[in-house]
């Protein structure tokens, strides 16, 4: 639901462009795994409900017919005695029939049902936490596409600026060609260079179209323009809030609950029961031996049971749960260690790009000054067109380098945020 609210909140912004955070939220809401949350929640509720129903009376119906090899009977002397008294004593029939109902009601189970419900809830929490890890990784893919789009946009702007510079020199050479102060090959050389740059623009626009379509599909929104984030003055150290750590915490809570369930499995059970059946023989065997008639029979009572079979595997079961805890802790240590190394590398990259950017402005200013001087020298015939094009390309490369340093630093900053879940 929070993803739906976030998506509705940013709808008014879609007309002017999308920020990276908006794209990340939209991608998470659009990703198919988001539906697993609802499925996990419903499955957990159904499981807990089924376990809770063990408190309800357990009713079973039975019907049976048997043929026995022998039955309870009077001694022959007693049968002969009754015959002399003109009383027929047929005895029990070997064919027996019964249709009945058995009702069992748990009164006390030592907390077993409660612990089973807690285990089911913890398992649901663990599945949700693991699903969250998978969805969180969507942000990394969004970062890659988003900053690639930003870089292409900046390259398009620089390409257009370069075309403007070349076009100005092309017009100047066209004028010089008419006045006879420039060769036609010089004019053609600059024009060919401008057309080459124009071809590069076509390629860049094609890349941009592909990236926009990919982001739109991945995020489930109409992607129009990527908004370049502001560069923070400095990067503060972040606290690690990755969902992988929350998933490990969920594993440990599940292990604690499973251990409590082992204790509950050792407790005695108290229950009441009621049994009733219609058939032959009944509880009054003497009367059934005399009449051989079907009858109604019933019984109620209470039962205490204590299954000590759980003691046989208790030691091994506790050892398995302890190993689960140790594996979870090892996973935590490994993840924190690898994550810390990644933070160090990203922080160093950010520092490196900051230092490079401090020199970019001066390099561009110098390259621009040299290029303008070359244009002036070309007008006076001091240098040829190849020298001018070399200086123009040197200035463009310096501007491209500055743009790449800026975008790559921004990407490292947001990759660091991804690494720590900030």
PDB file of C-alpha atoms in Angstrom, residues 45-353:
ATOM      1  CA  UNK A  45      -3.093 -16.011   7.873  1.00  0.00           C
ATOM      2  CA  UNK A  46      -4.533 -19.250   6.482  1.00  0.00           C
ATOM      3  CA  UNK A  47      -1.812 -21.325   8.158  1.00  0.00           C
ATOM      4  CA  UNK A  48      -2.326 -19.633  11.530  1.00  0.00           C
ATOM      5  CA  UNK A  49      -6.099 -20.030  11.187  1.00  0.00           C
ATOM      6  CA  UNK A  50      -5.726 -23.735  10.475  1.00  0.00           C
ATOM      7  CA  UNK A  51      -3.500 -24.212  13.513  1.00  0.00           C
ATOM      8  CA  UNK A  52      -5.932 -22.255  15.718  1.00  0.00           C
ATOM      9  CA  UNK A  53      -8.739 -24.591  14.667  1.00  0.00           C
ATOM     10  CA  UNK A  54      -7.060 -27.357  16.644  1.00  0.00           C
ATOM     11  CA  UNK A  55      -8.866 -25.908  19.660  1.00  0.00           C
ATOM     12  CA  UNK A  56     -12.181 -26.846  18.018  1.00  0.00           C
ATOM     13  CA  UNK A  57     -13.706 -30.251  18.779  1.00  0.00           C
ATOM     14  CA  UNK A  58     -12.227 -32.918  16.547  1.00  0.00           C
ATOM     15  CA  UNK A  59     -15.049 -35.080  15.232  1.00  0.00           C
ATOM     16  CA  UNK A  60     -14.600 -38.371  13.407  1.00  0.00           C
ATOM     17  CA  UNK A  61     -17.206 -40.805  12.113  1.00  0.00           C
ATOM     18  CA  UNK A  62     -16.509 -44.499  11.679  1.00  0.00           C
ATOM     19  CA  UNK A  63     -18.305 -47.505  10.282  1.00  0.00           C
ATOM     20  CA  UNK A  64     -16.950 -51.015  10.457  1.00  0.00           C
ATOM     21  CA  UNK A  65     -17.970 -54.636   9.993  1.00  0.00           C
ATOM     22  CA  UNK A  66     -15.785 -57.472  11.269  1.00  0.00           C
ATOM     23  CA  UNK A  67     -15.719 -61.259  11.276  1.00  0.00           C
ATOM     24  CA  UNK A  68     -13.839 -62.594  14.269  1.00  0.00           C
ATOM     25  CA  UNK A  69     -12.226 -66.001  14.666  1.00  0.00           C
ATOM     26  CA  UNK A  70     -13.517 -66.243  18.221  1.00  0.00           C
ATOM     27  CA  UNK A  71     -15.803 -64.329  20.594  1.00  0.00           C
ATOM     28  CA  UNK A  72     -16.583 -64.137  24.278  1.00  0.00           C
ATOM     29  CA  UNK A  73     -18.770 -67.107  25.269  1.00  0.00           C
ATOM     30  CA  UNK A  74     -20.269 -68.843  28.355  1.00  0.00           C
ATOM     31  CA  UNK A  75     -18.668 -72.069  29.507  1.00  0.00           C
ATOM     32  CA  UNK A  76     -20.313 -75.216  28.089  1.00  0.00           C
ATOM     33  CA  UNK A  77     -21.480 -76.267  31.540  1.00  0.00           C
ATOM     34  CA  UNK A  78     -23.377 -72.995  31.981  1.00  0.00           C
ATOM     35  CA  UNK A  79     -24.917 -73.284  28.497  1.00  0.00           C
ATOM     36  CA  UNK A  80     -26.103 -76.843  29.349  1.00  0.00           C
ATOM     37  CA  UNK A  81     -27.487 -75.615  32.647  1.00  0.00           C
ATOM     38  CA  UNK A  82     -29.493 -72.862  30.941  1.00  0.00           C
ATOM     39  CA  UNK A  83     -30.790 -75.360  28.366  1.00  0.00           C
ATOM     40  CA  UNK A  84     -32.140 -77.560  31.159  1.00  0.00           C
ATOM     41  CA  UNK A  85     -33.911 -74.456  32.464  1.00  0.00           C
ATOM     42  CA  UNK A  86     -35.409 -74.032  28.965  1.00  0.00           C
ATOM     43  CA  UNK A  87     -33.378 -70.819  28.386  1.00  0.00           C
ATOM     44  CA  UNK A  88     -31.642 -70.388  25.036  1.00  0.00           C
ATOM     45  CA  UNK A  89     -28.116 -69.022  25.364  1.00  0.00           C
ATOM     46  CA  UNK A  90     -26.888 -68.435  21.827  1.00  0.00           C
ATOM     47  CA  UNK A  91     -23.729 -66.528  22.767  1.00  0.00           C
ATOM     48  CA  UNK A  92     -21.928 -63.744  20.906  1.00  0.00           C
ATOM     49  CA  UNK A  93     -22.025 -63.663  17.109  1.00  0.00           C
ATOM     50  CA  UNK A  94     -18.728 -63.629  15.246  1.00  0.00           C
ATOM     51  CA  UNK A  95     -20.106 -61.003  12.845  1.00  0.00           C
ATOM     52  CA  UNK A  96     -19.958 -57.560  14.490  1.00  0.00           C
ATOM     53  CA  UNK A  97     -21.085 -54.157  13.185  1.00  0.00           C
ATOM     54  CA  UNK A  98     -20.589 -50.604  14.384  1.00  0.00           C
ATOM     55  CA  UNK A  99     -21.438 -47.073  13.134  1.00  0.00           C
ATOM     56  CA  UNK A 100     -20.333 -44.321  15.468  1.00  0.00           C
ATOM     57  CA  UNK A 101     -18.995 -40.844  16.182  1.00  0.00           C
ATOM     58  CA  UNK A 102     -15.921 -39.908  18.213  1.00  0.00           C
ATOM     59  CA  UNK A 103     -15.506 -36.349  19.575  1.00  0.00           C
ATOM     60  CA  UNK A 104     -12.183 -35.151  21.034  1.00  0.00           C
ATOM     61  CA  UNK A 105     -11.752 -31.749  22.711  1.00  0.00           C
ATOM     62  CA  UNK A 106      -8.336 -30.430  23.763  1.00  0.00           C
ATOM     63  CA  UNK A 107      -8.433 -28.668  27.129  1.00  0.00           C
ATOM     64  CA  UNK A 108      -4.713 -28.130  27.743  1.00  0.00           C
ATOM     65  CA  UNK A 109      -1.851 -28.689  25.283  1.00  0.00           C
ATOM     66  CA  UNK A 110       1.120 -27.154  27.118  1.00  0.00           C
ATOM     67  CA  UNK A 111       1.206 -24.181  24.729  1.00  0.00           C
ATOM     68  CA  UNK A 112       1.845 -26.339  21.631  1.00  0.00           C
ATOM     69  CA  UNK A 113      -0.849 -24.702  19.477  1.00  0.00           C
ATOM     70  CA  UNK A 114       0.258 -21.224  20.481  1.00  0.00           C
ATOM     71  CA  UNK A 115       3.889 -21.997  19.625  1.00  0.00           C
ATOM     72  CA  UNK A 116       2.911 -23.489  16.278  1.00  0.00           C
ATOM     73  CA  UNK A 117       1.071 -20.266  15.436  1.00  0.00           C
ATOM     74  CA  UNK A 118       4.109 -18.204  16.396  1.00  0.00           C
ATOM     75  CA  UNK A 119       6.345 -20.382  14.194  1.00  0.00           C
ATOM     76  CA  UNK A 120       3.965 -19.882  11.251  1.00  0.00           C
ATOM     77  CA  UNK A 121       4.032 -16.106  11.778  1.00  0.00           C
ATOM     78  CA  UNK A 122       7.830 -16.036  12.006  1.00  0.00           C
ATOM     79  CA  UNK A 123       8.091 -18.078   8.823  1.00  0.00           C
ATOM     80  CA  UNK A 124       5.819 -15.557   7.096  1.00  0.00           C
ATOM     81  CA  UNK A 125       7.960 -12.675   8.384  1.00  0.00           C
ATOM     82  CA  UNK A 126      11.104 -14.402   7.070  1.00  0.00           C
ATOM     83  CA  UNK A 127       9.551 -14.918   3.623  1.00  0.00           C
ATOM     84  CA  UNK A 128       8.489 -11.253   3.526  1.00  0.00           C
ATOM     85  CA  UNK A 129      11.993 -10.131   4.550  1.00  0.00           C
ATOM     86  CA  UNK A 130      13.589 -12.291   1.844  1.00  0.00           C
ATOM     87  CA  UNK A 131      11.120 -10.956  -0.705  1.00  0.00           C
ATOM     88  CA  UNK A 132      12.035  -7.429   0.369  1.00  0.00           C
ATOM     89  CA  UNK A 133      15.709  -8.209  -0.373  1.00  0.00           C
ATOM     90  CA  UNK A 134      14.812  -9.242  -3.923  1.00  0.00           C
ATOM     91  CA  UNK A 135      12.697  -6.128  -4.476  1.00  0.00           C
ATOM     92  CA  UNK A 136      15.381  -3.862  -2.987  1.00  0.00           C
ATOM     93  CA  UNK A 137      17.860  -5.036  -5.636  1.00  0.00           C
ATOM     94  CA  UNK A 138      15.588  -3.396  -8.213  1.00  0.00           C
ATOM     95  CA  UNK A 139      17.059  -0.047  -7.138  1.00  0.00           C
ATOM     96  CA  UNK A 140      20.498  -1.064  -8.397  1.00  0.00           C
ATOM     97  CA  UNK A 141      19.112  -1.729 -11.868  1.00  0.00           C
ATOM     98  CA  UNK A 142      17.246   1.582 -11.838  1.00  0.00           C
ATOM     99  CA  UNK A 143      20.456   3.404 -10.868  1.00  0.00           C
ATOM    100  CA  UNK A 144      22.322   1.900 -13.814  1.00  0.00           C
ATOM    101  CA  UNK A 145      19.709   2.939 -16.371  1.00  0.00           C
ATOM    102  CA  UNK A 146      18.969   6.327 -14.786  1.00  0.00           C
ATOM    103  CA  UNK A 147      22.572   7.551 -14.701  1.00  0.00           C
ATOM    104  CA  UNK A 148      23.200   6.146 -18.167  1.00  0.00           C
ATOM    105  CA  UNK A 149      20.307   8.327 -19.337  1.00  0.00           C
ATOM    106  CA  UNK A 150      21.733  11.360 -17.537  1.00  0.00           C
ATOM    107  CA  UNK A 151      25.125  10.791 -19.160  1.00  0.00           C
ATOM    108  CA  UNK A 152      23.586  10.486 -22.619  1.00  0.00           C
ATOM    109  CA  UNK A 153      21.584  13.690 -22.061  1.00  0.00           C
ATOM    110  CA  UNK A 154      24.750  15.555 -21.105  1.00  0.00           C
ATOM    111  CA  UNK A 155      26.595  14.153 -24.118  1.00  0.00           C
ATOM    112  CA  UNK A 156      23.765  15.313 -26.373  1.00  0.00           C
ATOM    113  CA  UNK A 157      24.092  18.847 -24.984  1.00  0.00           C
ATOM    114  CA  UNK A 158      27.856  18.827 -25.495  1.00  0.00           C
ATOM    115  CA  UNK A 159      27.384  17.449 -28.999  1.00  0.00           C
ATOM    116  CA  UNK A 160      25.057  20.310 -29.845  1.00  0.00           C
ATOM    117  CA  UNK A 161      27.538  22.813 -28.390  1.00  0.00           C
ATOM    118  CA  UNK A 162      30.302  21.275 -30.484  1.00  0.00           C
ATOM    119  CA  UNK A 163      28.145  21.502 -33.581  1.00  0.00           C
ATOM    120  CA  UNK A 164      27.551  25.172 -32.842  1.00  0.00           C
ATOM    121  CA  UNK A 165      31.309  25.807 -32.632  1.00  0.00           C
ATOM    122  CA  UNK A 166      31.978  23.882 -35.841  1.00  0.00           C
ATOM    123  CA  UNK A 167      29.113  25.596 -37.622  1.00  0.00           C
ATOM    124  CA  UNK A 168      30.523  28.990 -36.691  1.00  0.00           C
ATOM    125  CA  UNK A 169      33.923  28.065 -38.088  1.00  0.00           C
ATOM    126  CA  UNK A 170      32.297  26.551 -41.163  1.00  0.00           C
ATOM    127  CA  UNK A 171      30.520  29.827 -41.909  1.00  0.00           C
ATOM    128  CA  UNK A 172      33.741  31.732 -41.310  1.00  0.00           C
ATOM    129  CA  UNK A 173      35.635  29.491 -43.738  1.00  0.00           C
ATOM    130  CA  UNK A 174      32.846  29.803 -46.301  1.00  0.00           C
ATOM    131  CA  UNK A 175      33.251  33.572 -46.147  1.00  0.00           C
ATOM    132  CA  UNK A 176      37.038  33.258 -46.372  1.00  0.00           C
ATOM    133  CA  UNK A 177      36.645  30.895 -49.333  1.00  0.00           C
ATOM    134  CA  UNK A 178      34.624  33.494 -51.221  1.00  0.00           C
ATOM    135  CA  UNK A 179      37.264  36.129 -50.524  1.00  0.00           C
ATOM    136  CA  UNK A 180      40.017  33.762 -51.623  1.00  0.00           C
ATOM    137  CA  UNK A 181      41.791  33.674 -48.252  1.00  0.00           C
ATOM    138  CA  UNK A 182      40.956  30.003 -47.534  1.00  0.00           C
ATOM    139  CA  UNK A 183      41.201  26.804 -49.521  1.00  0.00           C
ATOM    140  CA  UNK A 184      38.114  24.796 -50.390  1.00  0.00           C
ATOM    141  CA  UNK A 185      39.633  21.719 -48.715  1.00  0.00           C
ATOM    142  CA  UNK A 186      39.724  23.636 -45.418  1.00  0.00           C
ATOM    143  CA  UNK A 187      36.035  24.386 -45.700  1.00  0.00           C
ATOM    144  CA  UNK A 188      35.230  20.772 -46.614  1.00  0.00           C
ATOM    145  CA  UNK A 189      37.332  19.466 -43.740  1.00  0.00           C
ATOM    146  CA  UNK A 190      35.372  21.488 -41.150  1.00  0.00           C
ATOM    147  CA  UNK A 191      32.062  20.631 -42.788  1.00  0.00           C
ATOM    148  CA  UNK A 192      32.912  16.890 -42.757  1.00  0.00           C
ATOM    149  CA  UNK A 193      33.829  17.148 -39.083  1.00  0.00           C
ATOM    150  CA  UNK A 194      30.479  18.805 -38.302  1.00  0.00           C
ATOM    151  CA  UNK A 195      28.579  16.100 -40.201  1.00  0.00           C
ATOM    152  CA  UNK A 196      30.505  13.425 -38.293  1.00  0.00           C
ATOM    153  CA  UNK A 197      29.480  15.062 -35.035  1.00  0.00           C
ATOM    154  CA  UNK A 198      25.898  15.165 -36.341  1.00  0.00           C
ATOM    155  CA  UNK A 199      26.057  11.413 -36.923  1.00  0.00           C
ATOM    156  CA  UNK A 200      27.214  10.951 -33.363  1.00  0.00           C
ATOM    157  CA  UNK A 201      24.171  12.930 -32.243  1.00  0.00           C
ATOM    158  CA  UNK A 202      21.896  10.529 -34.129  1.00  0.00           C
ATOM    159  CA  UNK A 203      23.526   7.615 -32.322  1.00  0.00           C
ATOM    160  CA  UNK A 204      23.199   9.349 -28.942  1.00  0.00           C
ATOM    161  CA  UNK A 205      19.514  10.082 -29.509  1.00  0.00           C
ATOM    162  CA  UNK A 206      18.945   6.449 -30.422  1.00  0.00           C
ATOM    163  CA  UNK A 207      20.627   5.390 -27.158  1.00  0.00           C
ATOM    164  CA  UNK A 208      18.462   7.840 -25.255  1.00  0.00           C
ATOM    165  CA  UNK A 209      15.269   6.500 -26.820  1.00  0.00           C
ATOM    166  CA  UNK A 210      16.235   2.952 -25.845  1.00  0.00           C
ATOM    167  CA  UNK A 211      17.059   3.973 -22.255  1.00  0.00           C
ATOM    168  CA  UNK A 212      13.817   5.935 -21.892  1.00  0.00           C
ATOM    169  CA  UNK A 213      11.802   2.964 -23.144  1.00  0.00           C
ATOM    170  CA  UNK A 214      13.630   0.591 -20.808  1.00  0.00           C
ATOM    171  CA  UNK A 215      13.072   2.843 -17.794  1.00  0.00           C
ATOM    172  CA  UNK A 216       9.427   3.409 -18.689  1.00  0.00           C
ATOM    173  CA  UNK A 217       8.826  -0.329 -18.959  1.00  0.00           C
ATOM    174  CA  UNK A 218      10.802  -1.160 -15.845  1.00  0.00           C
ATOM    175  CA  UNK A 219       9.165   1.533 -13.710  1.00  0.00           C
ATOM    176  CA  UNK A 220       5.699   1.278 -15.218  1.00  0.00           C
ATOM    177  CA  UNK A 221       5.484   5.045 -15.865  1.00  0.00           C
ATOM    178  CA  UNK A 222       5.724   7.348 -18.843  1.00  0.00           C
ATOM    179  CA  UNK A 223       9.358   8.357 -18.521  1.00  0.00           C
ATOM    180  CA  UNK A 224       9.990  11.788 -20.021  1.00  0.00           C
ATOM    181  CA  UNK A 225      13.156  13.287 -18.588  1.00  0.00           C
ATOM    182  CA  UNK A 226      15.666  12.371 -15.911  1.00  0.00           C
ATOM    183  CA  UNK A 227      16.281  15.073 -13.314  1.00  0.00           C
ATOM    184  CA  UNK A 228      19.958  15.355 -12.394  1.00  0.00           C
ATOM    185  CA  UNK A 229      20.416  15.203  -8.602  1.00  0.00           C
ATOM    186  CA  UNK A 230      22.264  17.960  -6.833  1.00  0.00           C
ATOM    187  CA  UNK A 231      25.815  17.176  -5.760  1.00  0.00           C
ATOM    188  CA  UNK A 232      26.089  17.154  -1.946  1.00  0.00           C
ATOM    189  CA  UNK A 233      28.948  19.146  -0.494  1.00  0.00           C
ATOM    190  CA  UNK A 234      30.263  16.103   1.323  1.00  0.00           C
ATOM    191  CA  UNK A 235      29.213  12.511   1.890  1.00  0.00           C
ATOM    192  CA  UNK A 236      28.450  11.678   5.498  1.00  0.00           C
ATOM    193  CA  UNK A 237      29.157   8.157   6.828  1.00  0.00           C
ATOM    194  CA  UNK A 238      26.008   6.051   6.580  1.00  0.00           C
ATOM    195  CA  UNK A 239      24.557   3.481   8.947  1.00  0.00           C
ATOM    196  CA  UNK A 240      23.962   0.112   7.287  1.00  0.00           C
ATOM    197  CA  UNK A 241      20.196  -0.465   7.003  1.00  0.00           C
ATOM    198  CA  UNK A 242      20.197  -3.110   4.292  1.00  0.00           C
ATOM    199  CA  UNK A 243      17.166  -5.452   4.176  1.00  0.00           C
ATOM    200  CA  UNK A 244      19.531  -8.441   4.144  1.00  0.00           C
ATOM    201  CA  UNK A 245      20.295  -7.696   7.808  1.00  0.00           C
ATOM    202  CA  UNK A 246      16.583  -7.564   8.611  1.00  0.00           C
ATOM    203  CA  UNK A 247      16.155 -10.939   6.906  1.00  0.00           C
ATOM    204  CA  UNK A 248      18.912 -12.385   9.113  1.00  0.00           C
ATOM    205  CA  UNK A 249      17.164 -10.964  12.198  1.00  0.00           C
ATOM    206  CA  UNK A 250      13.976 -12.694  11.036  1.00  0.00           C
ATOM    207  CA  UNK A 251      15.896 -15.988  10.761  1.00  0.00           C
ATOM    208  CA  UNK A 252      17.113 -15.620  14.343  1.00  0.00           C
ATOM    209  CA  UNK A 253      13.597 -14.851  15.635  1.00  0.00           C
ATOM    210  CA  UNK A 254      12.309 -17.937  13.830  1.00  0.00           C
ATOM    211  CA  UNK A 255      15.011 -20.072  15.489  1.00  0.00           C
ATOM    212  CA  UNK A 256      14.045 -18.721  18.946  1.00  0.00           C
ATOM    213  CA  UNK A 257      10.384 -19.512  18.332  1.00  0.00           C
ATOM    214  CA  UNK A 258      11.179 -23.006  17.050  1.00  0.00           C
ATOM    215  CA  UNK A 259      13.170 -23.697  20.205  1.00  0.00           C
ATOM    216  CA  UNK A 260      10.212 -22.672  22.369  1.00  0.00           C
ATOM    217  CA  UNK A 261       8.029 -24.985  20.295  1.00  0.00           C
ATOM    218  CA  UNK A 262      10.340 -27.869  21.256  1.00  0.00           C
ATOM    219  CA  UNK A 263       9.663 -27.138  24.942  1.00  0.00           C
ATOM    220  CA  UNK A 264       5.916 -27.076  24.315  1.00  0.00           C
ATOM    221  CA  UNK A 265       6.100 -30.464  22.558  1.00  0.00           C
ATOM    222  CA  UNK A 266       7.238 -32.073  25.860  1.00  0.00           C
ATOM    223  CA  UNK A 267       4.258 -30.903  27.903  1.00  0.00           C
ATOM    224  CA  UNK A 268       1.401 -33.308  28.777  1.00  0.00           C
ATOM    225  CA  UNK A 269      -1.988 -32.981  27.092  1.00  0.00           C
ATOM    226  CA  UNK A 270      -5.394 -32.940  28.728  1.00  0.00           C
ATOM    227  CA  UNK A 271      -8.547 -33.546  26.764  1.00  0.00           C
ATOM    228  CA  UNK A 272     -12.145 -34.692  27.086  1.00  0.00           C
ATOM    229  CA  UNK A 273     -13.902 -37.032  24.729  1.00  0.00           C
ATOM    230  CA  UNK A 274     -17.288 -38.484  23.892  1.00  0.00           C
ATOM    231  CA  UNK A 275     -17.940 -41.644  21.920  1.00  0.00           C
ATOM    232  CA  UNK A 276     -21.193 -43.051  20.671  1.00  0.00           C
ATOM    233  CA  UNK A 277     -22.141 -45.812  18.266  1.00  0.00           C
ATOM    234  CA  UNK A 278     -25.010 -47.934  17.083  1.00  0.00           C
ATOM    235  CA  UNK A 279     -24.214 -51.555  16.427  1.00  0.00           C
ATOM    236  CA  UNK A 280     -23.606 -55.004  17.766  1.00  0.00           C
ATOM    237  CA  UNK A 281     -22.283 -55.867  20.268  1.00  0.00           C
ATOM    238  CA  UNK A 282     -22.790 -53.048  22.723  1.00  0.00           C
ATOM    239  CA  UNK A 283     -21.269 -52.386  26.090  1.00  0.00           C
ATOM    240  CA  UNK A 284     -23.697 -54.820  27.789  1.00  0.00           C
ATOM    241  CA  UNK A 285     -22.125 -58.051  26.567  1.00  0.00           C
ATOM    242  CA  UNK A 286     -24.331 -60.296  28.662  1.00  0.00           C
ATOM    243  CA  UNK A 287     -27.510 -58.891  27.133  1.00  0.00           C
ATOM    244  CA  UNK A 288     -25.978 -59.077  23.627  1.00  0.00           C
ATOM    245  CA  UNK A 289     -25.141 -62.752  24.173  1.00  0.00           C
ATOM    246  CA  UNK A 290     -28.758 -63.340  25.032  1.00  0.00           C
ATOM    247  CA  UNK A 291     -30.584 -61.250  22.414  1.00  0.00           C
ATOM    248  CA  UNK A 292     -28.099 -60.506  19.652  1.00  0.00           C
ATOM    249  CA  UNK A 293     -29.759 -57.118  18.959  1.00  0.00           C
ATOM    250  CA  UNK A 294     -28.315 -53.816  17.697  1.00  0.00           C
ATOM    251  CA  UNK A 295     -28.187 -51.119  20.391  1.00  0.00           C
ATOM    252  CA  UNK A 296     -27.111 -47.496  21.077  1.00  0.00           C
ATOM    253  CA  UNK A 297     -24.007 -47.091  23.184  1.00  0.00           C
ATOM    254  CA  UNK A 298     -22.127 -44.065  24.492  1.00  0.00           C
ATOM    255  CA  UNK A 299     -19.223 -42.984  26.686  1.00  0.00           C
ATOM    256  CA  UNK A 300     -17.727 -39.707  27.928  1.00  0.00           C
ATOM    257  CA  UNK A 301     -14.474 -39.164  29.752  1.00  0.00           C
ATOM    258  CA  UNK A 302     -11.223 -37.286  30.205  1.00  0.00           C
ATOM    259  CA  UNK A 303      -7.755 -38.290  29.094  1.00  0.00           C
ATOM    260  CA  UNK A 304      -4.260 -37.178  30.030  1.00  0.00           C
ATOM    261  CA  UNK A 305      -1.490 -38.094  27.607  1.00  0.00           C
ATOM    262  CA  UNK A 306       2.219 -37.424  27.686  1.00  0.00           C
ATOM    263  CA  UNK A 307       4.240 -38.350  24.644  1.00  0.00           C
ATOM    264  CA  UNK A 308       7.872 -38.573  25.709  1.00  0.00           C
ATOM    265  CA  UNK A 309       8.976 -39.517  22.196  1.00  0.00           C
ATOM    266  CA  UNK A 310      10.062 -35.892  21.658  1.00  0.00           C
ATOM    267  CA  UNK A 311      12.837 -36.526  24.196  1.00  0.00           C
ATOM    268  CA  UNK A 312      14.524 -38.921  21.782  1.00  0.00           C
ATOM    269  CA  UNK A 313      15.226 -36.196  19.197  1.00  0.00           C
ATOM    270  CA  UNK A 314      15.233 -33.141  21.470  1.00  0.00           C
ATOM    271  CA  UNK A 315      19.030 -32.914  21.710  1.00  0.00           C
ATOM    272  CA  UNK A 316      19.481 -33.156  17.952  1.00  0.00           C
ATOM    273  CA  UNK A 317      16.612 -30.752  17.281  1.00  0.00           C
ATOM    274  CA  UNK A 318      18.140 -28.136  19.594  1.00  0.00           C
ATOM    275  CA  UNK A 319      21.531 -28.648  17.961  1.00  0.00           C
ATOM    276  CA  UNK A 320      20.004 -28.084  14.501  1.00  0.00           C
ATOM    277  CA  UNK A 321      18.362 -24.860  15.680  1.00  0.00           C
ATOM    278  CA  UNK A 322      21.653 -23.692  17.164  1.00  0.00           C
ATOM    279  CA  UNK A 323      23.383 -24.375  13.855  1.00  0.00           C
ATOM    280  CA  UNK A 324      20.714 -22.288  12.137  1.00  0.00           C
ATOM    281  CA  UNK A 325      21.585 -19.426  14.480  1.00  0.00           C
ATOM    282  CA  UNK A 326      25.305 -19.823  13.843  1.00  0.00           C
ATOM    283  CA  UNK A 327      24.779 -19.925  10.078  1.00  0.00           C
ATOM    284  CA  UNK A 328      22.699 -16.756  10.308  1.00  0.00           C
ATOM    285  CA  UNK A 329      25.402 -14.998  12.325  1.00  0.00           C
ATOM    286  CA  UNK A 330      28.093 -16.118   9.865  1.00  0.00           C
ATOM    287  CA  UNK A 331      25.945 -14.780   7.020  1.00  0.00           C
ATOM    288  CA  UNK A 332      25.615 -11.471   8.882  1.00  0.00           C
ATOM    289  CA  UNK A 333      29.375 -11.185   9.424  1.00  0.00           C
ATOM    290  CA  UNK A 334      30.131 -12.025   5.795  1.00  0.00           C
ATOM    291  CA  UNK A 335      27.554  -9.555   4.485  1.00  0.00           C
ATOM    292  CA  UNK A 336      28.708  -6.736   6.794  1.00  0.00           C
ATOM    293  CA  UNK A 337      32.340  -7.407   5.850  1.00  0.00           C
ATOM    294  CA  UNK A 338      31.687  -7.376   2.081  1.00  0.00           C
ATOM    295  CA  UNK A 339      29.362  -4.413   2.434  1.00  0.00           C
ATOM    296  CA  UNK A 340      31.995  -2.464   4.359  1.00  0.00           C
ATOM    297  CA  UNK A 341      34.597  -3.112   1.653  1.00  0.00           C
ATOM    298  CA  UNK A 342      32.122  -1.878  -0.949  1.00  0.00           C
ATOM    299  CA  UNK A 343      31.481   1.280   1.089  1.00  0.00           C
ATOM    300  CA  UNK A 344      35.210   1.975   1.336  1.00  0.00           C
ATOM    301  CA  UNK A 345      35.684   1.578  -2.413  1.00  0.00           C
ATOM    302  CA  UNK A 346      32.700   3.786  -3.232  1.00  0.00           C
ATOM    303  CA  UNK A 347      33.786   6.468  -0.757  1.00  0.00           C
ATOM    304  CA  UNK A 348      37.272   6.513  -2.270  1.00  0.00           C
ATOM    305  CA  UNK A 349      35.797   6.795  -5.766  1.00  0.00           C
ATOM    306  CA  UNK A 350      33.679   9.741  -4.660  1.00  0.00           C
ATOM    307  CA  UNK A 351      36.750  11.486  -3.212  1.00  0.00           C
ATOM    308  CA  UNK A 352      38.694  10.812  -6.402  1.00  0.00           C
ATOM    309  CA  UNK A 353      35.972  12.286  -8.609  1.00  0.00           C
TER     310      UNK A 353
END
